[in-house]
Tab-separated table of C-alpha atoms in Angstrom:
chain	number	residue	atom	x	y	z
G	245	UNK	CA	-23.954	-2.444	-3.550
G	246	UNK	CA	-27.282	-0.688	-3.516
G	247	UNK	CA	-26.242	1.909	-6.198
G	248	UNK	CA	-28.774	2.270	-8.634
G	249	UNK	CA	-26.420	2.236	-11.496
G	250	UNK	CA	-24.791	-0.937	-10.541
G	251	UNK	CA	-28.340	-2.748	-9.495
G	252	UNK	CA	-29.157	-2.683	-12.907
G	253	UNK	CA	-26.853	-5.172	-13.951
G	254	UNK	CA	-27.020	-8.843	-12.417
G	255	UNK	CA	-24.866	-9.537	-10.079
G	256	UNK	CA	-22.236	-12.046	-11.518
G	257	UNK	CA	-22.423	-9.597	-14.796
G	258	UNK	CA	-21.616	-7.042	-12.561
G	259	UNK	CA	-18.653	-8.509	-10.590
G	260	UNK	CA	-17.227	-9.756	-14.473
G	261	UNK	CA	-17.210	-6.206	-15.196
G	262	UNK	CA	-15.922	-5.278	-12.010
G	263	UNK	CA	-12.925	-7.818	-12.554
G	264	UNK	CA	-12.383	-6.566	-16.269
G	265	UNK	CA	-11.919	-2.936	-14.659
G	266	UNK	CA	-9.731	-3.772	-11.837
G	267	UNK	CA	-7.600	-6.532	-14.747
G	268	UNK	CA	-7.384	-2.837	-16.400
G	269	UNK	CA	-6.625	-0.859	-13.760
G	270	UNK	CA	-3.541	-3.105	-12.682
G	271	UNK	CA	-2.545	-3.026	-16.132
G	272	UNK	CA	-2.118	0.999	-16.066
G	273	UNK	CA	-5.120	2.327	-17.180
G	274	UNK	CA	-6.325	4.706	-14.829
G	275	UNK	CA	-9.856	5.370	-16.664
G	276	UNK	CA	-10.807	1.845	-15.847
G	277	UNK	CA	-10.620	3.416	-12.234
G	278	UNK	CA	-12.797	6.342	-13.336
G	279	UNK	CA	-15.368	3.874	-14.774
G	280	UNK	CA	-15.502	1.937	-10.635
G	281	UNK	CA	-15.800	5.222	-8.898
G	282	UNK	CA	-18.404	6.497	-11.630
G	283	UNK	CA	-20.164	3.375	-10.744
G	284	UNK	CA	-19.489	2.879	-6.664
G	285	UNK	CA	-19.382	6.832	-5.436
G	286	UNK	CA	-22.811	7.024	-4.669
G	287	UNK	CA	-23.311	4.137	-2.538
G	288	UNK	CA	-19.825	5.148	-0.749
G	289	UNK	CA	-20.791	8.330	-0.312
G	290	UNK	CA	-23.976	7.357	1.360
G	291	UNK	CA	-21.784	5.123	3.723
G	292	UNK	CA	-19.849	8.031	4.315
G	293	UNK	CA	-22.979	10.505	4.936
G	294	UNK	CA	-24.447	8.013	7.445
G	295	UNK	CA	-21.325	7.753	9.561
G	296	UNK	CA	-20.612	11.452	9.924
G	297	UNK	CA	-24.123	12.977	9.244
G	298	UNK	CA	-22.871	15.935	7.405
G	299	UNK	CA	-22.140	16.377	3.561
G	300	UNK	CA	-18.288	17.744	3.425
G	301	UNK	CA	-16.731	14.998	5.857
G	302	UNK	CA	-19.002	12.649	3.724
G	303	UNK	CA	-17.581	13.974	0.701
G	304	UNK	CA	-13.925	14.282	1.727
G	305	UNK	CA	-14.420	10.648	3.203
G	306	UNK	CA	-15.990	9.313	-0.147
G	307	UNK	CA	-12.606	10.928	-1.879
G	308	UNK	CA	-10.315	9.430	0.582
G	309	UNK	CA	-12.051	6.016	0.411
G	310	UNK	CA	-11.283	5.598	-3.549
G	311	UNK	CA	-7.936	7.384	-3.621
G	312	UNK	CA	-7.344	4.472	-0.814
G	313	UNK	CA	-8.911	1.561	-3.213
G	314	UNK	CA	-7.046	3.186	-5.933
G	315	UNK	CA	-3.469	2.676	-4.104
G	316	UNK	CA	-4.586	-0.660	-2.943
G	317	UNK	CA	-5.761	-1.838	-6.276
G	318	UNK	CA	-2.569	-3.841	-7.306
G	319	UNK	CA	-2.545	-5.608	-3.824
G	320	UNK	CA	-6.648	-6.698	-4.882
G	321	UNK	CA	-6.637	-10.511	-5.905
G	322	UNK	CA	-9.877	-10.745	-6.431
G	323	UNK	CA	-10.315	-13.241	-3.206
G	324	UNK	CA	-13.730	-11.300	-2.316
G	325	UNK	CA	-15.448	-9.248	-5.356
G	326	UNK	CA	-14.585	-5.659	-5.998
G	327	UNK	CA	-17.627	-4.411	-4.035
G	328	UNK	CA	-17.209	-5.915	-0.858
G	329	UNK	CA	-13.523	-5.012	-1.152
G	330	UNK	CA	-14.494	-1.268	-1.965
G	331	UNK	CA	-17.083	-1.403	1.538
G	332	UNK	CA	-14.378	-2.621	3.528
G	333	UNK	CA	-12.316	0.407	2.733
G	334	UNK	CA	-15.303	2.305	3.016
G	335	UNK	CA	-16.191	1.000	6.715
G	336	UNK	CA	-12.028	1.541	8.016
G	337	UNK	CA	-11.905	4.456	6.577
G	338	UNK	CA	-14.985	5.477	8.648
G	339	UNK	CA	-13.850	4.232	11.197
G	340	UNK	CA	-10.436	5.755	11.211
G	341	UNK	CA	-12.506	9.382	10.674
G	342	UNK	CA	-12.556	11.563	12.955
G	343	UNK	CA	-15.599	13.814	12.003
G	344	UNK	CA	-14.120	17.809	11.343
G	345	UNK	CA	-17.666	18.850	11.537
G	346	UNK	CA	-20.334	18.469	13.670
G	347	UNK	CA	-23.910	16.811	11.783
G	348	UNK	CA	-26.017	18.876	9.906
G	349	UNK	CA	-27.685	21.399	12.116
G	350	UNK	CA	-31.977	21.365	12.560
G	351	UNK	CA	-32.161	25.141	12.049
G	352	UNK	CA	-35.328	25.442	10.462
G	353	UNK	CA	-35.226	28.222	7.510
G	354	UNK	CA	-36.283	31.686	8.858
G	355	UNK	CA	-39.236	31.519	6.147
G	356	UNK	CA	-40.985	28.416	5.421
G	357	UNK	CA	-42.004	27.866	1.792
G	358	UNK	CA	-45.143	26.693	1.994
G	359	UNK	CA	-47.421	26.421	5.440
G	360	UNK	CA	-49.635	23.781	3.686
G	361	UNK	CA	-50.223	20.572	6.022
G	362	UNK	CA	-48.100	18.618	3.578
G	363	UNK	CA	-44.901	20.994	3.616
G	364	UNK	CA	-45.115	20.683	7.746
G	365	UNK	CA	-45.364	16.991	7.182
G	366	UNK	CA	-42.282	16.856	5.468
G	367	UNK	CA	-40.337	19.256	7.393
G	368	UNK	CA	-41.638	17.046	10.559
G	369	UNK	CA	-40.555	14.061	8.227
G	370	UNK	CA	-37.501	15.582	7.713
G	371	UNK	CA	-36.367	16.550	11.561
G	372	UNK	CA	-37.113	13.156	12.589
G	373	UNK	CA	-34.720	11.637	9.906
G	374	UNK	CA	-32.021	13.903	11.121
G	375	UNK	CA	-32.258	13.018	14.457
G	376	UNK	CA	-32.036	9.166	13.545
G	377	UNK	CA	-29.061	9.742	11.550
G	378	UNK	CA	-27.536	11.591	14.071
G	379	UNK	CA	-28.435	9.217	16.867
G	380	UNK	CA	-27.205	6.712	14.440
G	381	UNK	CA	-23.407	8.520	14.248
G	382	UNK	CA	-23.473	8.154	18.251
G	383	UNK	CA	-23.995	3.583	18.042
G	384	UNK	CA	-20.856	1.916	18.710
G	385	UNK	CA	-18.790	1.822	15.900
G	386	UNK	CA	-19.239	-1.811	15.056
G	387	UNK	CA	-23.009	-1.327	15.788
G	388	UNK	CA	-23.232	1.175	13.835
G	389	UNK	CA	-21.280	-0.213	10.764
G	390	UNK	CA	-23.686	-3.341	10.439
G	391	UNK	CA	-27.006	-1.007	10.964
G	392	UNK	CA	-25.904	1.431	8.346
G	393	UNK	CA	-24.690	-1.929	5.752
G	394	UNK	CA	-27.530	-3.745	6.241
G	395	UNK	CA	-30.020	-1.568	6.595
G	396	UNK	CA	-29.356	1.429	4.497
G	397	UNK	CA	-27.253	-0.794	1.864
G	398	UNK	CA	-29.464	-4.003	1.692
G	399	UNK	CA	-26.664	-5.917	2.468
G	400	UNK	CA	-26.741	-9.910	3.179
G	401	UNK	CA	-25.944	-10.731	6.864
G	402	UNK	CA	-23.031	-12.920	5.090
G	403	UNK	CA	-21.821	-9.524	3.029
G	404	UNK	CA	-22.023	-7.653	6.257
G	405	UNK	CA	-19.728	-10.465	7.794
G	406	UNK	CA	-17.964	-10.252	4.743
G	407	UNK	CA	-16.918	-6.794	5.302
G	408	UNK	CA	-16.543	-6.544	9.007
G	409	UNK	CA	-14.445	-9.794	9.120
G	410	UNK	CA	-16.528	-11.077	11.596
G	411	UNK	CA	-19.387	-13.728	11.914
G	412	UNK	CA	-22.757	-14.286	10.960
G	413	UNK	CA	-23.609	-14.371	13.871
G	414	UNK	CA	-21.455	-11.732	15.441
G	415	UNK	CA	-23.444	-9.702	13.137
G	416	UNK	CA	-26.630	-10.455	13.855
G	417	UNK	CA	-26.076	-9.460	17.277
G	418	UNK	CA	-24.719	-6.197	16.610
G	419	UNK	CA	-27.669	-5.579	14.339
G	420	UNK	CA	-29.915	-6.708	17.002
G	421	UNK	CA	-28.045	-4.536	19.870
G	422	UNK	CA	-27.933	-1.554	17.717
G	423	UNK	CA	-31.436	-1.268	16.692
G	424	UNK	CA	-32.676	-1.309	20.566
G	425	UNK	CA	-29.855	1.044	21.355
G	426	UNK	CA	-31.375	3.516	18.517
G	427	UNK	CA	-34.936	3.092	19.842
G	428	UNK	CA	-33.749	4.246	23.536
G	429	UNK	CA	-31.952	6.553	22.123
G	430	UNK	CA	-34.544	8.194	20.531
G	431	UNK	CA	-37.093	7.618	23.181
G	432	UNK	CA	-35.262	8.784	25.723
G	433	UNK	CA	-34.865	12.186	23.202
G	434	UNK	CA	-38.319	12.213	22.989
G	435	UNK	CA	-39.031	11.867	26.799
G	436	UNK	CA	-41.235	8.708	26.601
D	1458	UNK	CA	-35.574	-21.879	34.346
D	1459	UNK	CA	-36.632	-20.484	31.364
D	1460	UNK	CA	-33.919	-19.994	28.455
D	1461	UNK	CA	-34.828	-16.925	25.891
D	1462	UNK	CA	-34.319	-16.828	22.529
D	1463	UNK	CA	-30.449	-15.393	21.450
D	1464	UNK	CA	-30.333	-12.080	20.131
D	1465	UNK	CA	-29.088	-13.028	16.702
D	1466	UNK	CA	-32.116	-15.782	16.408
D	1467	UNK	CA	-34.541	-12.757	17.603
D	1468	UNK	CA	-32.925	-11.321	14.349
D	1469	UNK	CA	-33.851	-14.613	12.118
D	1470	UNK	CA	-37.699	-14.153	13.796
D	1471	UNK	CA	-37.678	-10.299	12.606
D	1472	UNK	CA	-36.765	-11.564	9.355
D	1473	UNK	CA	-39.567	-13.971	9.224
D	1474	UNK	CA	-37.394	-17.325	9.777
D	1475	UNK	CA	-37.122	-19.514	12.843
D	1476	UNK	CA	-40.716	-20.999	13.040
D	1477	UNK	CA	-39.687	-22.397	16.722
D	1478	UNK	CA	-37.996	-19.196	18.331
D	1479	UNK	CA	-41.166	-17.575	16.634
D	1480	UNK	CA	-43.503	-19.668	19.279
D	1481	UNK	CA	-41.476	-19.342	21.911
D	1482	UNK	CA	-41.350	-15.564	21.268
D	1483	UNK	CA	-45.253	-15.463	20.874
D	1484	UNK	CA	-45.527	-17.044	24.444
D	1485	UNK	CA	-42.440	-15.478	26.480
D	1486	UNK	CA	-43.072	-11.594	27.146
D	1487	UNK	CA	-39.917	-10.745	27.864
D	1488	UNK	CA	-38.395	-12.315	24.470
D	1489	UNK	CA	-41.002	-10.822	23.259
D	1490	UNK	CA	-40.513	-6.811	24.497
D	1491	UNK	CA	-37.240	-7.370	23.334
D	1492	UNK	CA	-37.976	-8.051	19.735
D	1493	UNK	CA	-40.363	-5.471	19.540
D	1494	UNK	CA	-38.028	-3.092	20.548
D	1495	UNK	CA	-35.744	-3.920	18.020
D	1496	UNK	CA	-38.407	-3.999	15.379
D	1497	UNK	CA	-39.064	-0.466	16.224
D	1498	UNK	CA	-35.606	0.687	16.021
D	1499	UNK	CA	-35.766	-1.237	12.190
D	1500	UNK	CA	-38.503	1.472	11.786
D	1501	UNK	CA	-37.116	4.386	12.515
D	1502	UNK	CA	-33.957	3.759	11.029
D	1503	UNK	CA	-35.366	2.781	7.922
D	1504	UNK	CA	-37.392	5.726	7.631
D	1505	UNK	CA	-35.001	7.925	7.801
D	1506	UNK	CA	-34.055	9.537	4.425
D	1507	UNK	CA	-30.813	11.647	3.970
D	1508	UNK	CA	-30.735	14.694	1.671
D	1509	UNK	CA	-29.590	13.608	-1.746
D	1510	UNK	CA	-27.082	15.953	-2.928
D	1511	UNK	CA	-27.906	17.561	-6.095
D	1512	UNK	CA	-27.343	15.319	-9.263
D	1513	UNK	CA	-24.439	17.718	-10.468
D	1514	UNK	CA	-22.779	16.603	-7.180
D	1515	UNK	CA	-21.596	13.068	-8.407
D	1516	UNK	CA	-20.264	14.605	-11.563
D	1517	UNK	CA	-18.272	17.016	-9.195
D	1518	UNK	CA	-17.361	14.108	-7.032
D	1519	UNK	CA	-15.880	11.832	-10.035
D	1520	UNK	CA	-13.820	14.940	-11.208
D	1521	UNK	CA	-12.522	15.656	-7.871
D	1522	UNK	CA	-11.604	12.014	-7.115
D	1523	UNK	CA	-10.236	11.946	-11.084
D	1524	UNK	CA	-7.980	14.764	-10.028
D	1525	UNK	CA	-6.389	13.895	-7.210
D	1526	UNK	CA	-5.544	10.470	-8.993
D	1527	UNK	CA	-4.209	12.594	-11.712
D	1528	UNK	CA	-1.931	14.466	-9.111
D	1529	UNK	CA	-1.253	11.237	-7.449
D	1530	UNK	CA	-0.339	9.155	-10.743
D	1531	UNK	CA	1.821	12.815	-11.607
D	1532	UNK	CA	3.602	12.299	-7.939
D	1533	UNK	CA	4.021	8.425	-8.815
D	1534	UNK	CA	6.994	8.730	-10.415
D	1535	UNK	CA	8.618	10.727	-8.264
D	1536	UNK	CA	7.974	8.781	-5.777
D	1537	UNK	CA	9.695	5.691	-7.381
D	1538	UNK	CA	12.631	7.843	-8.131
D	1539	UNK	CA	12.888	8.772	-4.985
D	1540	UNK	CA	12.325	5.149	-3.408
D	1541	UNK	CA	14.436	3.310	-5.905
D	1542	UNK	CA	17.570	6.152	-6.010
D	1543	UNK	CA	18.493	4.766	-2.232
D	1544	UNK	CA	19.472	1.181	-3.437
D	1545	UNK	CA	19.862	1.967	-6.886
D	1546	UNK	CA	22.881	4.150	-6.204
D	1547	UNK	CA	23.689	1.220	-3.710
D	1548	UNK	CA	24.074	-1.320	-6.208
D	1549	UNK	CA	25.972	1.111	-8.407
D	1550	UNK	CA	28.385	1.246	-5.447
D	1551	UNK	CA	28.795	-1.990	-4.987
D	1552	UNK	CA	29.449	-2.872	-8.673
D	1553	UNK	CA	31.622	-0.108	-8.892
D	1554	UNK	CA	33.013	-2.048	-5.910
D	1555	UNK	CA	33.169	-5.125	-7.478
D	1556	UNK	CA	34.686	-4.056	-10.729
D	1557	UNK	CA	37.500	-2.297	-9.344
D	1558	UNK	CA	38.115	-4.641	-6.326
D	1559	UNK	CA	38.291	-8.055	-8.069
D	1560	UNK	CA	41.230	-7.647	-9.889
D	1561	UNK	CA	43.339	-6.418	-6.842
D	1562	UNK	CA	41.530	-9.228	-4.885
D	1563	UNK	CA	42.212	-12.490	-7.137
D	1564	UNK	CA	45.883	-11.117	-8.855
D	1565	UNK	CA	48.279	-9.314	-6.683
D	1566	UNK	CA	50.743	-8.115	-9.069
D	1567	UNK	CA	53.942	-7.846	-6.988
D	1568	UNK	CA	56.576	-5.661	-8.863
D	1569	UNK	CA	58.466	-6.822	-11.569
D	1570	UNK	CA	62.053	-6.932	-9.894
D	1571	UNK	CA	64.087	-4.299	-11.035
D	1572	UNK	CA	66.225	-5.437	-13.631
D	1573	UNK	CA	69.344	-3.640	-13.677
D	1574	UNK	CA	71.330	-4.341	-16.610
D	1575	UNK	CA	75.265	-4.840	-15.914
D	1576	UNK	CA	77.696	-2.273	-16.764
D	1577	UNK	CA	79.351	-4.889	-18.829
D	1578	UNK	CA	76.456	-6.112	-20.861
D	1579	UNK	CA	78.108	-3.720	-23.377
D	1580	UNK	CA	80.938	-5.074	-23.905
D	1581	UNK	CA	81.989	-6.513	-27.352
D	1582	UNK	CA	82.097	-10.251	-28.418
D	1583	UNK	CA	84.401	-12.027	-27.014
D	1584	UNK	CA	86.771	-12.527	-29.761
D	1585	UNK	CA	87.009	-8.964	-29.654
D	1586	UNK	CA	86.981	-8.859	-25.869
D	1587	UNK	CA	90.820	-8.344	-24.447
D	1588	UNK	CA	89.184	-8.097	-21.301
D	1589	UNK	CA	87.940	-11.829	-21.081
D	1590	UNK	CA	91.559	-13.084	-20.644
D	1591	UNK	CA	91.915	-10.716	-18.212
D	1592	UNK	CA	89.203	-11.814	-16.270
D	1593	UNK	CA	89.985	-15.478	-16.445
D	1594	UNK	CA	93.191	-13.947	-15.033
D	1595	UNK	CA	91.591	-12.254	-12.041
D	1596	UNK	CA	89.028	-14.847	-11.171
D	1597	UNK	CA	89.804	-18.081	-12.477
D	1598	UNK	CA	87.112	-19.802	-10.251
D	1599	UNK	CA	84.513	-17.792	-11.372
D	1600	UNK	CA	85.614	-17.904	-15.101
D	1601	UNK	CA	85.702	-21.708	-15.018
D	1602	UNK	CA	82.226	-21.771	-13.596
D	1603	UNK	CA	81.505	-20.232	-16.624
D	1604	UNK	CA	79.898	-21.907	-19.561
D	1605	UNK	CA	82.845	-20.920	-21.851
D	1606	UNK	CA	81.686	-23.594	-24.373
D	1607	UNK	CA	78.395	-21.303	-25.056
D	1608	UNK	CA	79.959	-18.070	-24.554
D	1609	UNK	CA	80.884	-16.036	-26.790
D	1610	UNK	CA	82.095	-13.634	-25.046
D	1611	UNK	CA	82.298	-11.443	-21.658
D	1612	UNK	CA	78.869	-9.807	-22.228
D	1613	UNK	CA	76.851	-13.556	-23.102
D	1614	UNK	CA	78.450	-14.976	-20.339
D	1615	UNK	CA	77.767	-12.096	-17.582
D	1616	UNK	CA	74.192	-12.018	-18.586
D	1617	UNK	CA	73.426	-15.516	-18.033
D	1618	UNK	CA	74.612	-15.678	-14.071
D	1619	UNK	CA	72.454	-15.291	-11.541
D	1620	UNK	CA	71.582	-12.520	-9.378
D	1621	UNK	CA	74.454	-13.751	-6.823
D	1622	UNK	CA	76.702	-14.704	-8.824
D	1623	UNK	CA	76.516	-11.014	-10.833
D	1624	UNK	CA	77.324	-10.130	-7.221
D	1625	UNK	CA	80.105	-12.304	-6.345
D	1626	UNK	CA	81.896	-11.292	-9.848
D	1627	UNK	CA	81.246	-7.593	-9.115
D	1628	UNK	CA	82.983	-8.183	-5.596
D	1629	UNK	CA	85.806	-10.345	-7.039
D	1630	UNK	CA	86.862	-7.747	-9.762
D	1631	UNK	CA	86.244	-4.909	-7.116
D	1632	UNK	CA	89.051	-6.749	-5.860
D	1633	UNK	CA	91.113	-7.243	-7.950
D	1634	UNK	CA	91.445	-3.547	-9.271
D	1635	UNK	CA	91.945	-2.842	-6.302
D	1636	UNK	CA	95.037	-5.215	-5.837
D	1637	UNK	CA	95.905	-3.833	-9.307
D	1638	UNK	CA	95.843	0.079	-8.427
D	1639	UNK	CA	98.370	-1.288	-5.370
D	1640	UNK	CA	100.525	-3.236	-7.077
């Protein structure tokens, strides 16, 4: 995952602890849990906030994805590593959700802060982000899954495949489809 | 006819592998337009922050997950109770079952016959018995059948005989008071 806090660690140090926690988690102790989700909420939150575009679903999403993992936990056999496990989760769970709220609204404040060049910048910055992620909630869903994974999560193109169940290839396509599909998208928005 | 380059390997080429697809892309427009359309879609999308929540926010989070595990490890046994009650009580049935039907099943104890003890089986030894010489009187076939040898006396001899033959004697002296209260 492209966490912060669990990029710090190498990888197979990170998947040994991983395995240690989830050993400790089947064996009853529910802080082991605490110690994953301290370490995995922000990169499924993210997940979340990129499907839905809007920070309660993402949040309630986010909580639904580890109270999932958490019920799951003594069915995990370690035959992928914890992370790509969690994602999956992550992604159905996504996928199941049906968004209670609509993304994030562009209303500008009444009162800008500042009316330097480099505060409009940023607010320009800032509406054109929002209306990539939400032109990014409207891909198709497996389109969408593989742009947000391997794009926003830095994801292999195996991982992806990993986590999708699908192939390499499968999911180079979808990558491939969805990033022209976001361009028109966006250019037809823009009326070019 | 010319055959374009997949979309997946227009991926690889995007990436900076596939050295061949890359000179056919250089030299086929449309392959080309394609790829840089999805190149530009790679921009915008990976340009495009998302507000960060506020770093109190993932505290918040991990106590709010934390909780409802709490409530849902609280729930847990209740839960099992409630799954395992079903075929506990079940199996508590069926042993209960089990205990209380095998007996009846393997031994069928049929009722001890009723062993109704003669009126005679009272009467004194047979030395003492004035009675025996009047049976042997009465019933002389049934007195002979008798083991006289091991008797000792009306009441030894009477308990030995069998069910019919307690019957037969019963019918014979019936008889014989009877031809006594005539004569």
């Amino acid at each position: 995952m492209a966490d912060e806090s669990a990029a710090e660690l190498a990888p197979s140090r990170r998947h040994e602890d991983d395995r240690d926690a989830v050993a400790a988690c089947q064996g009853g102790e529910r802080e082991a849990f605490d110690r994953l989700v301290e370490k995995y909420q922000r990169d499924v939150y993210r997940l979340c906030y990129r499907y839905v575009s809007n920070h309660q679903d993402a949040n309630d999403m986010a909580q639904e994805v580890f109270l999932k993992a958490y019920r799951a936990l003594d069915r995990f056999r370690g035959d992928s590593t914890f992370s790509t496990w969690l994602y999956r989760i992550a992604v159905n769970t996504c996928l199941n959700f049906r968004a209670a709220r609509r993304p994030e609204s562009a209303e500008l404040p009444e009162t800008l802060p500042d009316k330097s060049q480099g505060a409009l910048e940023q607010l320009e910055q800032d509406e054109r982000s929002r209306q990539v992620r939400e032109a990014v909630t409207r891909l198709p869903d497996k389109q969408r899954a593989t742009l947000i994974l391997k794009v926003y999560h830095d994801l292999t193109h195996e991982e992806v495949a990993g986590i999708l169940g699908s192939s390499v290839g499968t999911v180079k396509a979808n990558l491939f489809h969805a990033l022209g599909n976001l361009r028109k998208m966006l250019a037809t928005e823009a009326g070019e | 006819m010319v055959s374009h380059v997949p979309d997946e390997r227009l991926v690889d080429v995007m990436e900076g592998r596939g050295a061949a697809d890359r000179a056919h892309v250089e030299g086929c427009p449309q392959c080309r337009a394609r790829l840089a359309e999805a190149q530009a879609g790679l921009e915008l999308a990976s340009g495009a922050g998302m507000p960060e929540p506020l770093p109190l926010y993932w505290e918040s989070l991990r106590r709010q997950v934390s909780r409802r595990l709490d409530e849902e490890t609280a729930r847990r046994p209740a839960f099992w109770r409630r799954v395992w009650l079903g075929p506990a009580l079940a199996a508590a049935a069926v042993l209960v079952g089990i205990v209380t039907y095998l007996p009846t099943a393997t031994h069928h104890p049929t009722p001890a016959p009723e062993r109704h003890l003669p009126a005679w089986s009272a009467l004194p030894p047979a030395d003492e018995d004035e009675g025996l010489d009047f049976l042997r009187a009465v019933a002389p076939v049934v007195a002979d059948a008798a083991p006289a040898v091991v008797c000792s006396g009306v009441a030894e001899c009477v308990a030995d005989l069998s069910e019919d033959e307690s019957q037969a004697l019963t019918e014979q002296l019936r008889e014989a008071m009877d031809e006594g209260k005539k004569l």
